[in-house]
Amino acid sequence: MALSRFQLLKPPHTSVSTVSLFPRVPSSCSSCPRSRHRPSTSRRLCIPSSNPPIQDSINGETSSSTIVDGLLDYLNESWTQFHATAEAKRQLIAAGFQLLNESSDWNLQPGGRYFFTRNMSCLIAFAVGEKYRVGNGIHVIAAHTDSPCLKLKPRTASSKSDYLMVNVQTYGAGLWHTWFDRDLSVAGRVILKAGDGSFTHALVKVKRPILRVPTLAIHLDRSVNTDGFKPNLESHLVPLLAMKLKEESADGSIQPCSSKATHHSLLLEVLAKELDCKVNEIMGIELNVCDTQPSCLGGGKNEFIFSGRLDNLASSYCAFRSLVDTCKSPSDLADETAIRMVALFDNEEVGSNSVQGAGAPTMFQAMRRIVSCLTSDHIGEGAVERTIRSSFLVSADMAHGVHPNFLDKYEEHHRPELQKGLVIKHNANQRYATSSVTAFLFKEVAEIYKIPVQEFVVRNDMGCGSTIGPILASGVGIRTVDCGIPQLSMHSVREICGKEDVDIAYQHFMAFFRSFSSIDRNLSIDF
């Protein structure tokens, strides 16, 4: 059921209201990334339905308009996995979630809302139902905060032909040709030394373009359009920073800058200015190369989102906003018998095998601690194991929308379309963790709320990507469904997805949190 403006339909026992369904149109790509977009009209759309439509509100506005605006703001704020986690942290605290420390004791209560971060690139947030009992399930939506990009090497300074160059390494499986001839900059985290000798962690983002990877003129590469653009990723993908600087020696003569420096002094000066610190206070850097073009709406009717890092910040944003917006008031958790959770991991694009990745036991450790905190003095046999077996995970990662110019790359009967809902991913070889049971349960959520859903399998003669779904399903032993928002240009420096699909995903995730407990209790498998 694909509507021009998707609506979340609540079950019959809930009340209904009338809302404006006309989408707001944001300003152009050149506008300020953090600006708030205003409605162009107050006109209403009437969509016939056998069930009355209702929209949840966020800050007094309809969710359909604000969720897309919020995503654009989130994307423009979140140039790196660190910034994405920090912005999610800010919004969770603003919504009343309590920050926990993994190294400290936890004191959890029914009805409480909590979260913690790891490495400032991984985040676990959860809300405890008022009627939760040990052994009941934990309902999780998991995504990842990282995207394919260029990262600075430990020693970044190099020079060629009087150009200052910045050494980079490729991270993940990016479409690296798309990084050429883009206005690039750097962002990430820096370790600073304070005056008292202590060290602090600071996030930095240089918003102006300071880097560029230029392509070779066609006059010097005549066959590029026939033979293809095949850059060497070590020698051709090195960004330019500036022309080589000169420095004065003690006797006043001009000397070339030292080529033995770890980082160019110019780069450190740019970072120091951004951080309002001295260059000698910068002790360490962990920086990504980032495209400076803002995320925005595009297309003839503003129906698309044009942005970098949609894979997988679009899923991350819809996940944690759906948790926040289904746990706003005490009444939202009054009848909940489960625990609602969102898990955002780092390093998915390189296999998840890190302290902050899905391959680490972060989520399982959190589950065990939650159960321990919420039990009485006597913990029944297998309390944690019973909880996990009653739990359910939605692994949310972007999906392959059908490309109109490459139809032969898709299985004929499984071609997900933009603007038609989340895609459930299937793979018989377990590259995705979806089973017939988990697909049924997730589709049942959609059926009850009249939410459109699609399905995808890769062609038998093509390889298949994977997600954190199989990693968590096998590592924790939790029932899992893999799904994602359909998109084009996956792993490009600039990706595309449908505006409607972001709203649909957000509504589907909210429906999952609100209704899965009652749906799941009606299905029996291992009995």
Short mmCIF file of C-alpha atoms in Angstrom, two decimals:
data_model
loop_
_atom_site.label_atom_id
_atom_site.label_comp_id
_atom_site.label_asym_id
_atom_site.label_seq_id
_atom_site.Cartn_x
_atom_site.Cartn_y
_atom_site.Cartn_z
CA MET A 1 0.00 0.00 0.00
CA ALA A 2 2.16 2.85 -1.29
CA LEU A 3 0.60 6.23 -0.68
CA SER A 4 1.73 9.64 -1.87
CA ARG A 5 2.14 10.48 1.80
CA PHE A 6 2.39 7.35 3.89
CA GLN A 7 0.24 7.07 7.00
CA LEU A 8 0.61 4.90 10.06
CA LEU A 9 -2.70 3.24 10.79
CA LYS A 10 -3.15 2.34 14.44
CA PRO A 11 -5.13 -0.69 15.61
CA PRO A 12 -8.87 -0.20 16.06
CA HIS A 13 -8.74 0.41 19.85
CA THR A 14 -6.74 3.65 19.49
CA SER A 15 -8.20 7.09 18.99
CA VAL A 16 -7.86 8.97 15.71
CA SER A 17 -7.15 12.55 14.69
CA THR A 18 -6.80 14.62 11.53
CA VAL A 19 -3.42 15.96 10.48
CA SER A 20 -1.88 17.85 7.56
CA LEU A 21 -0.42 15.35 5.13
CA PHE A 22 1.21 17.75 2.69
CA PRO A 23 5.01 17.29 2.65
CA ARG A 24 7.24 20.21 3.53
CA VAL A 25 9.75 21.26 0.89
CA PRO A 26 13.21 22.14 2.19
CA SER A 27 15.55 24.66 0.70
CA SER A 28 18.14 23.77 -1.93
CA CYS A 29 21.39 21.85 -1.47
CA SER A 30 23.31 25.09 -0.96
CA SER A 31 21.30 25.96 2.12
CA CYS A 32 22.59 25.71 5.65
CA PRO A 33 22.64 22.01 6.67
CA ARG A 34 21.12 22.72 10.07
CA SER A 35 18.31 24.98 8.89
CA ARG A 36 14.75 24.01 9.65
CA HIS A 37 12.50 23.59 6.63
CA ARG A 38 9.17 25.34 6.43
CA PRO A 39 5.89 24.19 4.84
CA SER A 40 5.21 25.68 1.45
CA THR A 41 1.47 25.42 1.93
CA SER A 42 -1.14 24.31 4.42
CA ARG A 43 -3.18 22.43 1.84
CA ARG A 44 -4.44 19.01 2.96
CA LEU A 45 -4.59 15.76 1.06
CA CYS A 46 -7.57 13.44 1.40
CA ILE A 47 -6.73 9.75 1.10
CA PRO A 48 -9.70 7.36 1.22
CA SER A 49 -9.25 4.45 3.57
CA SER A 50 -11.43 1.95 5.35
CA ASN A 51 -9.44 2.73 8.49
CA PRO A 52 -9.03 6.32 9.75
CA PRO A 53 -5.47 7.59 9.33
CA ILE A 54 -3.47 8.94 12.21
CA GLN A 55 0.01 10.38 12.51
CA ASP A 56 2.08 10.52 15.65
CA SER A 57 3.48 13.93 16.41
CA ILE A 58 7.04 14.95 17.18
CA ASN A 59 7.46 18.31 18.89
CA GLY A 60 3.95 19.22 17.89
CA GLU A 61 4.44 18.52 14.17
CA THR A 62 3.41 15.56 12.07
CA SER A 63 5.95 12.76 11.93
CA SER A 64 5.76 12.47 8.13
CA SER A 65 7.30 15.89 7.65
CA THR A 66 9.65 16.02 10.61
CA ILE A 67 11.22 12.57 10.23
CA VAL A 68 12.66 13.50 6.82
CA ASP A 69 13.78 16.92 8.03
CA GLY A 70 15.29 15.29 11.09
CA LEU A 71 17.16 12.77 8.95
CA LEU A 72 18.61 15.52 6.76
CA ASP A 73 19.81 17.36 9.86
CA TYR A 74 21.24 14.12 11.27
CA LEU A 75 23.08 13.32 8.04
CA ASN A 76 24.54 16.81 7.83
CA GLU A 77 25.67 16.63 11.44
CA SER A 78 27.03 13.08 11.22
CA TRP A 79 30.05 13.19 8.95
CA THR A 80 31.66 10.32 10.85
CA GLN A 81 30.63 7.41 13.06
CA PHE A 82 31.73 9.49 16.07
CA HIS A 83 29.51 12.42 15.14
CA ALA A 84 26.59 10.07 14.42
CA THR A 85 26.89 8.54 17.89
CA ALA A 86 27.33 11.92 19.57
CA GLU A 87 24.22 13.32 17.87
CA ALA A 88 22.17 10.24 18.82
CA LYS A 89 23.45 10.67 22.38
CA ARG A 90 22.39 14.33 22.40
CA GLN A 91 18.89 13.51 21.21
CA LEU A 92 18.48 10.64 23.68
CA ILE A 93 19.49 12.85 26.62
CA ALA A 94 17.13 15.57 25.40
CA ALA A 95 14.35 12.98 25.37
CA GLY A 96 15.05 11.98 28.99
CA PHE A 97 17.12 8.82 28.51
CA GLN A 98 19.66 8.24 31.28
CA LEU A 99 23.32 7.82 30.31
CA LEU A 100 24.96 4.71 31.76
CA ASN A 101 28.63 3.83 32.08
CA GLU A 102 29.73 0.30 31.19
CA SER A 103 32.40 0.51 33.90
CA SER A 104 29.95 1.43 36.68
CA ASP A 105 27.10 -0.29 38.48
CA TRP A 106 23.69 -0.02 36.88
CA ASN A 107 20.46 0.62 38.76
CA LEU A 108 17.60 -0.09 36.37
CA GLN A 109 13.88 0.15 37.02
CA PRO A 110 10.72 -0.86 35.10
CA GLY A 111 9.61 2.10 33.03
CA GLY A 112 13.18 3.44 32.86
CA ARG A 113 14.94 4.59 29.69
CA TYR A 114 18.70 4.19 29.42
CA PHE A 115 21.66 4.10 27.03
CA PHE A 116 25.44 3.83 26.89
CA THR A 117 28.13 4.34 24.27
CA ARG A 118 31.30 2.42 23.50
CA ASN A 119 34.23 4.13 21.78
CA MET A 120 31.81 6.96 20.95
CA SER A 121 31.00 5.02 17.78
CA CYS A 122 28.69 2.30 19.18
CA LEU A 123 25.49 2.95 21.13
CA ILE A 124 22.96 0.76 22.95
CA ALA A 125 19.69 2.36 24.11
CA PHE A 126 16.74 0.62 25.77
CA ALA A 127 13.44 1.21 27.55
CA VAL A 128 12.06 -1.22 30.13
CA GLY A 129 8.35 -2.05 30.01
CA GLU A 130 6.42 -1.46 33.24
CA LYS A 131 5.14 -5.04 33.09
CA TYR A 132 8.45 -6.64 32.18
CA ARG A 133 9.18 -9.93 33.92
CA VAL A 134 12.44 -11.83 33.77
CA GLY A 135 12.31 -14.25 30.86
CA ASN A 136 10.30 -11.89 28.67
CA GLY A 137 11.92 -10.79 25.43
CA ILE A 138 14.04 -7.87 24.36
CA HIS A 139 12.94 -6.40 21.05
CA VAL A 140 15.88 -4.88 19.19
CA ILE A 141 16.46 -2.81 16.07
CA ALA A 142 20.15 -2.88 15.12
CA ALA A 143 22.02 -0.81 12.55
CA HIS A 144 25.53 0.55 12.02
CA THR A 145 27.11 3.99 12.19
CA ASP A 146 30.01 3.58 9.75
CA SER A 147 30.09 4.01 5.97
CA PRO A 148 32.73 3.33 3.29
CA CYS A 149 35.16 6.25 3.18
CA LEU A 150 38.78 7.28 3.01
CA LYS A 151 40.61 7.42 6.34
CA LEU A 152 43.86 9.19 7.08
CA LYS A 153 46.88 6.95 7.55
CA PRO A 154 48.92 7.20 10.79
CA ARG A 155 51.53 9.20 8.85
CA THR A 156 49.64 11.51 6.52
CA ALA A 157 52.32 13.90 5.29
CA SER A 158 53.69 13.40 1.78
CA SER A 159 54.54 15.65 -1.14
CA LYS A 160 54.88 15.34 -4.91
CA SER A 161 55.88 18.02 -7.41
CA ASP A 162 55.47 20.82 -4.86
CA TYR A 163 51.98 19.62 -3.83
CA LEU A 164 51.24 18.80 -0.21
CA MET A 165 49.43 15.44 -0.22
CA VAL A 166 47.51 13.63 2.53
CA ASN A 167 48.01 9.86 2.69
CA VAL A 168 44.77 7.90 3.03
CA GLN A 169 43.62 4.30 3.20
CA THR A 170 40.38 2.90 1.87
CA TYR A 171 37.79 1.79 4.43
CA GLY A 172 35.18 -0.72 3.32
CA ALA A 173 34.08 -1.50 -0.23
CA GLY A 174 33.49 1.99 -1.59
CA LEU A 175 32.83 3.05 -5.14
CA TRP A 176 36.16 4.88 -5.11
CA HIS A 177 35.84 6.47 -8.54
CA THR A 178 33.03 8.62 -7.11
CA TRP A 179 35.47 10.29 -4.72
CA PHE A 180 37.38 11.98 -7.52
CA ASP A 181 36.69 15.66 -8.26
CA ARG A 182 34.65 16.18 -5.10
CA ASP A 183 34.99 19.01 -2.57
CA LEU A 184 36.42 17.09 0.39
CA SER A 185 37.38 17.82 3.97
CA VAL A 186 38.18 15.94 7.18
CA ALA A 187 36.25 15.07 10.33
CA GLY A 188 36.66 12.69 13.24
CA ARG A 189 38.15 12.74 16.69
CA VAL A 190 41.28 14.19 18.22
CA ILE A 191 43.06 13.45 21.50
CA LEU A 192 44.03 16.70 23.22
CA LYS A 193 46.42 17.32 26.11
CA ALA A 194 45.10 19.71 28.74
CA GLY A 195 47.18 22.12 30.78
CA ASP A 196 47.04 19.85 33.85
CA GLY A 197 48.50 16.93 31.91
CA SER A 198 45.20 15.08 31.42
CA PHE A 199 43.89 14.02 28.02
CA THR A 200 40.50 14.67 26.48
CA HIS A 201 38.59 13.37 23.48
CA ALA A 202 37.19 16.00 21.11
CA LEU A 203 35.23 15.75 17.88
CA VAL A 204 36.25 17.92 14.96
CA LYS A 205 34.67 18.75 11.61
CA VAL A 206 36.25 21.10 9.08
CA LYS A 207 33.24 22.21 7.07
CA ARG A 208 35.09 24.02 4.28
CA PRO A 209 36.63 21.97 1.45
CA ILE A 210 40.37 21.56 1.99
CA LEU A 211 41.07 18.37 -0.02
CA ARG A 212 40.59 17.26 -3.60
CA VAL A 213 41.39 14.10 -5.59
CA PRO A 214 41.63 15.33 -9.20
CA THR A 215 41.09 13.07 -12.20
CA LEU A 216 43.54 13.01 -15.08
CA ALA A 217 42.61 15.11 -18.12
CA ILE A 218 41.05 13.06 -20.90
CA HIS A 219 43.77 14.32 -23.27
CA LEU A 220 46.25 12.25 -21.24
CA ASP A 221 43.94 9.22 -20.92
CA ARG A 222 42.10 8.96 -24.22
CA SER A 223 40.73 5.46 -23.62
CA VAL A 224 39.10 6.14 -20.23
CA ASN A 225 35.56 6.22 -21.68
CA THR A 226 36.03 2.97 -23.59
CA ASP A 227 38.30 0.95 -21.32
CA GLY A 228 36.92 2.25 -18.04
CA PHE A 229 38.33 4.33 -15.21
CA LYS A 230 40.58 2.00 -13.21
CA PRO A 231 42.56 4.07 -10.69
CA ASN A 232 45.29 2.54 -8.57
CA LEU A 233 43.98 3.00 -5.04
CA GLU A 234 47.44 3.49 -3.55
CA SER A 235 48.96 5.98 -5.98
CA HIS A 236 45.99 7.70 -7.67
CA LEU A 237 43.66 8.20 -4.71
CA VAL A 238 45.83 10.64 -2.73
CA PRO A 239 44.11 13.99 -1.97
CA LEU A 240 45.80 17.33 -2.54
CA LEU A 241 45.94 19.66 0.47
CA ALA A 242 47.89 22.68 -0.82
CA MET A 243 50.96 23.81 -2.67
CA LYS A 244 54.15 23.11 -0.75
CA LEU A 245 54.80 25.68 1.97
CA LYS A 246 58.09 27.36 2.68
CA GLU A 247 59.47 28.09 6.12
CA GLU A 248 62.15 30.47 7.34
CA SER A 249 65.36 29.09 8.84
CA ALA A 250 67.26 30.75 11.71
CA ASP A 251 69.31 32.86 9.28
CA GLY A 252 66.19 34.11 7.51
CA SER A 253 66.58 32.05 4.35
CA ILE A 254 63.58 30.22 2.90
CA GLN A 255 63.69 26.42 3.17
CA PRO A 256 61.21 23.75 2.04
CA CYS A 257 59.08 22.13 4.75
CA SER A 258 60.44 18.89 6.17
CA SER A 259 59.17 15.76 4.45
CA LYS A 260 59.79 13.72 7.63
CA ALA A 261 56.88 15.21 9.59
CA THR A 262 54.07 12.85 10.61
CA HIS A 263 51.42 15.37 9.56
CA HIS A 264 51.68 18.56 7.55
CA SER A 265 51.85 21.57 9.83
CA LEU A 266 49.13 23.19 7.71
CA LEU A 267 46.72 20.34 8.42
CA LEU A 268 47.42 20.55 12.16
CA GLU A 269 46.92 24.31 12.07
CA VAL A 270 43.53 23.86 10.40
CA LEU A 271 42.51 21.34 13.08
CA ALA A 272 43.81 23.54 15.91
CA LYS A 273 41.85 26.52 14.63
CA GLU A 274 38.69 24.43 14.43
CA LEU A 275 39.24 23.08 17.97
CA ASP A 276 40.40 26.44 19.37
CA CYS A 277 43.56 24.87 20.75
CA LYS A 278 47.31 24.97 20.16
CA VAL A 279 48.95 22.66 17.63
CA ASN A 280 51.19 21.13 20.31
CA GLU A 281 48.09 20.12 22.30
CA ILE A 282 47.03 17.69 19.55
CA MET A 283 48.30 14.28 20.65
CA GLY A 284 46.50 11.97 18.21
CA ILE A 285 44.02 12.07 15.35
CA GLU A 286 41.51 9.62 13.86
CA LEU A 287 40.02 11.34 10.84
CA ASN A 288 37.82 10.43 7.88
CA VAL A 289 37.84 12.19 4.53
CA CYS A 290 34.31 13.54 3.98
CA ASP A 291 32.33 15.09 1.13
CA THR A 292 31.28 18.63 2.05
CA GLN A 293 28.13 18.78 -0.09
CA PRO A 294 25.09 18.90 2.22
CA SER A 295 22.39 16.24 2.24
CA CYS A 296 19.19 17.50 0.65
CA LEU A 297 15.95 16.62 -1.11
CA GLY A 298 16.13 16.19 -4.88
CA GLY A 299 14.20 15.02 -7.88
CA GLY A 300 11.52 16.79 -9.90
CA LYS A 301 9.04 16.58 -7.00
CA ASN A 302 11.58 16.50 -4.15
CA GLU A 303 10.81 12.81 -3.79
CA PHE A 304 14.42 11.68 -3.26
CA ILE A 305 17.08 12.18 -0.62
CA PHE A 306 20.53 12.88 -2.07
CA SER A 307 23.28 12.32 0.49
CA GLY A 308 26.41 10.53 1.50
CA ARG A 309 26.29 7.90 4.27
CA LEU A 310 22.65 6.88 3.76
CA ASP A 311 24.10 3.39 4.21
CA ASN A 312 23.56 3.16 7.07
CA LEU A 313 22.72 6.39 8.89
CA ALA A 314 19.20 6.41 7.44
CA SER A 315 18.52 3.13 9.28
CA SER A 316 20.29 4.33 12.43
CA TYR A 317 18.22 7.50 12.59
CA CYS A 318 14.88 5.77 11.98
CA ALA A 319 15.82 3.18 14.62
CA PHE A 320 16.68 5.46 17.53
CA ARG A 321 13.95 7.99 16.71
CA SER A 322 11.35 5.20 16.70
CA LEU A 323 12.55 4.14 20.16
CA VAL A 324 12.45 7.70 21.46
CA ASP A 325 9.03 8.40 19.98
CA THR A 326 7.40 5.22 21.30
CA CYS A 327 8.68 5.87 24.84
CA LYS A 328 7.85 9.55 25.30
CA SER A 329 5.51 9.28 28.26
CA PRO A 330 5.05 6.79 31.12
CA SER A 331 1.85 5.57 29.47
CA ASP A 332 3.83 4.39 26.44
CA LEU A 333 5.50 1.72 28.59
CA ALA A 334 2.64 1.10 31.03
CA ASP A 335 1.42 -2.10 29.34
CA GLU A 336 4.71 -3.18 27.79
CA THR A 337 5.87 -6.64 28.90
CA ALA A 338 9.17 -6.56 27.00
CA ILE A 339 12.24 -4.35 26.73
CA ARG A 340 12.64 -2.13 23.66
CA MET A 341 16.22 -1.69 22.45
CA VAL A 342 18.25 -0.05 19.69
CA ALA A 343 21.84 -1.13 18.97
CA LEU A 344 24.07 0.94 16.69
CA PHE A 345 27.44 -0.66 15.90
CA ASP A 346 30.63 0.53 14.24
CA ASN A 347 32.84 -1.28 11.68
CA GLU A 348 30.11 -3.19 9.85
CA GLU A 349 31.61 -2.20 6.52
CA VAL A 350 34.82 -4.09 7.35
CA GLY A 351 33.36 -7.19 8.99
CA SER A 352 32.31 -6.03 12.49
CA ASN A 353 35.31 -7.65 14.19
CA SER A 354 36.19 -4.90 16.64
CA VAL A 355 35.50 -3.85 20.23
CA GLN A 356 32.79 -1.51 18.98
CA GLY A 357 31.51 -3.80 16.22
CA ALA A 358 28.64 -6.27 16.18
CA GLY A 359 31.17 -9.10 16.44
CA ALA A 360 31.92 -8.05 20.03
CA PRO A 361 29.58 -9.29 22.81
CA THR A 362 28.36 -5.74 23.55
CA MET A 363 24.67 -6.44 23.03
CA PHE A 364 24.75 -9.79 24.84
CA GLN A 365 26.60 -8.23 27.78
CA ALA A 366 24.00 -5.47 27.93
CA MET A 367 21.17 -8.02 27.91
CA ARG A 368 22.78 -10.02 30.70
CA ARG A 369 23.29 -6.93 32.86
CA ILE A 370 19.71 -5.76 32.25
CA VAL A 371 18.29 -9.11 33.31
CA SER A 372 20.55 -9.16 36.37
CA CYS A 373 19.45 -5.68 37.42
CA LEU A 374 15.76 -6.42 37.03
CA THR A 375 15.66 -9.75 38.88
CA SER A 376 15.06 -10.26 42.55
CA ASP A 377 17.66 -11.88 44.81
CA HIS A 378 16.87 -15.29 43.37
CA ILE A 379 17.47 -15.60 39.63
CA GLY A 380 15.56 -18.47 38.11
CA GLU A 381 17.30 -21.13 36.07
CA GLY A 382 18.49 -19.85 32.68
CA ALA A 383 17.05 -16.36 33.10
CA VAL A 384 19.34 -14.77 30.52
CA GLU A 385 19.00 -17.65 28.08
CA ARG A 386 15.19 -17.61 28.39
CA THR A 387 15.19 -13.88 27.75
CA ILE A 388 17.27 -14.22 24.59
CA ARG A 389 15.10 -17.03 23.25
CA SER A 390 12.06 -14.80 23.70
CA SER A 391 13.80 -11.86 22.04
CA PHE A 392 13.71 -10.64 18.45
CA LEU A 393 16.16 -8.61 16.37
CA VAL A 394 15.46 -6.41 13.36
CA SER A 395 18.76 -6.00 11.49
CA ALA A 396 18.24 -2.77 9.56
CA ASP A 397 20.68 -2.08 6.72
CA MET A 398 20.03 -0.39 3.40
CA ALA A 399 18.76 -2.57 0.54
CA HIS A 400 19.35 -2.65 -3.22
CA GLY A 401 16.58 -0.75 -4.98
CA VAL A 402 16.04 -1.77 -8.60
CA HIS A 403 18.20 0.28 -10.98
CA PRO A 404 16.27 1.21 -14.15
CA ASN A 405 19.41 1.07 -16.31
CA PHE A 406 20.58 -2.34 -15.03
CA LEU A 407 17.42 -4.46 -14.69
CA ASP A 408 19.33 -7.61 -15.62
CA LYS A 409 21.29 -7.38 -12.35
CA TYR A 410 18.18 -8.20 -10.31
CA GLU A 411 16.21 -11.42 -9.83
CA GLU A 412 13.12 -11.02 -11.99
CA HIS A 413 10.55 -11.46 -9.22
CA HIS A 414 12.42 -9.63 -6.45
CA ARG A 415 13.09 -6.10 -7.62
CA PRO A 416 12.52 -3.71 -4.72
CA GLU A 417 11.25 -0.29 -5.76
CA LEU A 418 11.82 3.06 -4.12
CA GLN A 419 8.86 4.58 -2.25
CA LYS A 420 7.24 1.16 -1.61
CA GLY A 421 8.44 0.25 1.84
CA LEU A 422 11.07 -1.70 3.72
CA VAL A 423 12.70 -4.64 1.97
CA ILE A 424 12.94 -7.98 3.78
CA LYS A 425 16.16 -9.69 2.66
CA HIS A 426 16.39 -13.44 2.09
CA ASN A 427 19.39 -15.65 1.32
CA ALA A 428 19.41 -19.46 1.45
CA ASN A 429 23.15 -19.41 2.18
CA GLN A 430 22.61 -17.34 5.33
CA ARG A 431 24.21 -14.13 4.13
CA TYR A 432 21.06 -12.68 5.66
CA ALA A 433 19.58 -14.06 8.89
CA THR A 434 15.93 -13.94 7.80
CA SER A 435 13.92 -17.17 8.20
CA SER A 436 10.37 -17.93 7.19
CA VAL A 437 9.30 -17.43 10.81
CA THR A 438 11.04 -14.10 11.35
CA ALA A 439 9.86 -12.79 7.97
CA PHE A 440 6.29 -13.77 8.85
CA LEU A 441 6.42 -11.98 12.21
CA PHE A 442 7.86 -8.78 10.74
CA LYS A 443 5.32 -8.84 7.92
CA GLU A 444 2.56 -9.41 10.46
CA VAL A 445 3.51 -6.11 12.10
CA ALA A 446 3.17 -4.47 8.69
CA GLU A 447 -0.14 -6.20 7.98
CA ILE A 448 -1.76 -5.03 11.20
CA TYR A 449 -0.73 -1.42 10.59
CA LYS A 450 -1.33 -1.51 6.81
CA ILE A 451 2.32 -0.79 6.08
CA PRO A 452 3.78 -1.77 2.67
CA VAL A 453 6.67 -4.22 2.62
CA GLN A 454 8.83 -5.79 -0.11
CA GLU A 455 11.14 -8.81 -0.40
CA PHE A 456 14.53 -9.38 -2.02
CA VAL A 457 16.79 -12.25 -3.01
CA VAL A 458 19.94 -11.92 -5.11
CA ARG A 459 20.30 -13.75 -8.42
CA ASN A 460 21.83 -17.24 -8.20
CA ASP A 461 24.62 -16.19 -10.55
CA MET A 462 25.69 -13.22 -8.44
CA GLY A 463 27.38 -12.77 -5.08
CA CYS A 464 25.50 -11.49 -2.07
CA GLY A 465 26.51 -8.94 0.52
CA SER A 466 25.86 -9.45 4.22
CA THR A 467 24.93 -7.52 7.35
CA ILE A 468 25.28 -7.63 11.12
CA GLY A 469 22.19 -9.87 11.15
CA PRO A 470 23.95 -13.25 10.80
CA ILE A 471 26.73 -12.11 13.16
CA LEU A 472 24.31 -11.28 15.96
CA ALA A 473 21.95 -14.19 15.24
CA SER A 474 24.74 -16.75 15.51
CA GLY A 475 26.68 -15.00 18.26
CA VAL A 476 23.79 -14.28 20.61
CA GLY A 477 21.25 -16.85 19.45
CA ILE A 478 18.47 -14.36 18.79
CA ARG A 479 15.72 -14.65 16.19
CA THR A 480 16.53 -12.16 13.43
CA VAL A 481 15.04 -10.61 10.32
CA ASP A 482 17.18 -8.63 7.88
CA CYS A 483 15.52 -5.63 6.25
CA GLY A 484 16.41 -2.27 4.76
CA ILE A 485 15.32 0.89 3.02
CA PRO A 486 15.81 0.49 -0.76
CA GLN A 487 18.40 2.81 -2.30
CA LEU A 488 20.48 3.47 -5.40
CA SER A 489 24.21 4.27 -5.68
CA MET A 490 25.04 2.16 -2.61
CA HIS A 491 28.59 2.82 -1.34
CA SER A 492 28.98 5.87 -3.57
CA VAL A 493 30.17 9.15 -2.10
CA ARG A 494 26.64 10.36 -2.94
CA GLU A 495 23.69 7.97 -2.54
CA ILE A 496 19.95 8.12 -3.25
CA CYS A 497 16.86 6.87 -1.43
CA GLY A 498 13.14 7.67 -1.49
CA LYS A 499 11.74 10.23 0.93
CA GLU A 500 8.60 8.15 1.43
CA ASP A 501 10.65 5.07 2.35
CA VAL A 502 12.28 6.90 5.27
CA ASP A 503 8.85 7.69 6.67
CA ILE A 504 7.63 4.13 6.06
CA ALA A 505 10.67 2.65 7.81
CA TYR A 506 10.17 4.93 10.81
CA GLN A 507 6.48 3.97 11.02
CA HIS A 508 7.29 0.26 10.62
CA PHE A 509 9.87 0.42 13.42
CA MET A 510 7.43 2.23 15.73
CA ALA A 511 4.80 -0.38 14.95
CA PHE A 512 7.31 -3.12 15.77
CA PHE A 513 8.05 -1.65 19.21
CA ARG A 514 4.38 -1.08 20.00
CA SER A 515 2.90 -4.36 18.89
CA PHE A 516 5.49 -7.13 18.70
CA SER A 517 4.86 -8.41 22.22
CA SER A 518 1.22 -9.20 21.46
CA ILE A 519 1.99 -10.61 18.00
CA ASP A 520 4.77 -12.91 19.19
CA ARG A 521 2.77 -14.55 21.96
CA ASN A 522 0.33 -15.91 19.35
CA LEU A 523 3.01 -17.98 17.54
CA SER A 524 4.32 -21.33 18.80
CA ILE A 525 7.24 -23.10 17.12
CA ASP A 526 9.38 -25.21 19.48
CA PHE A 527 6.53 -26.71 21.52
#
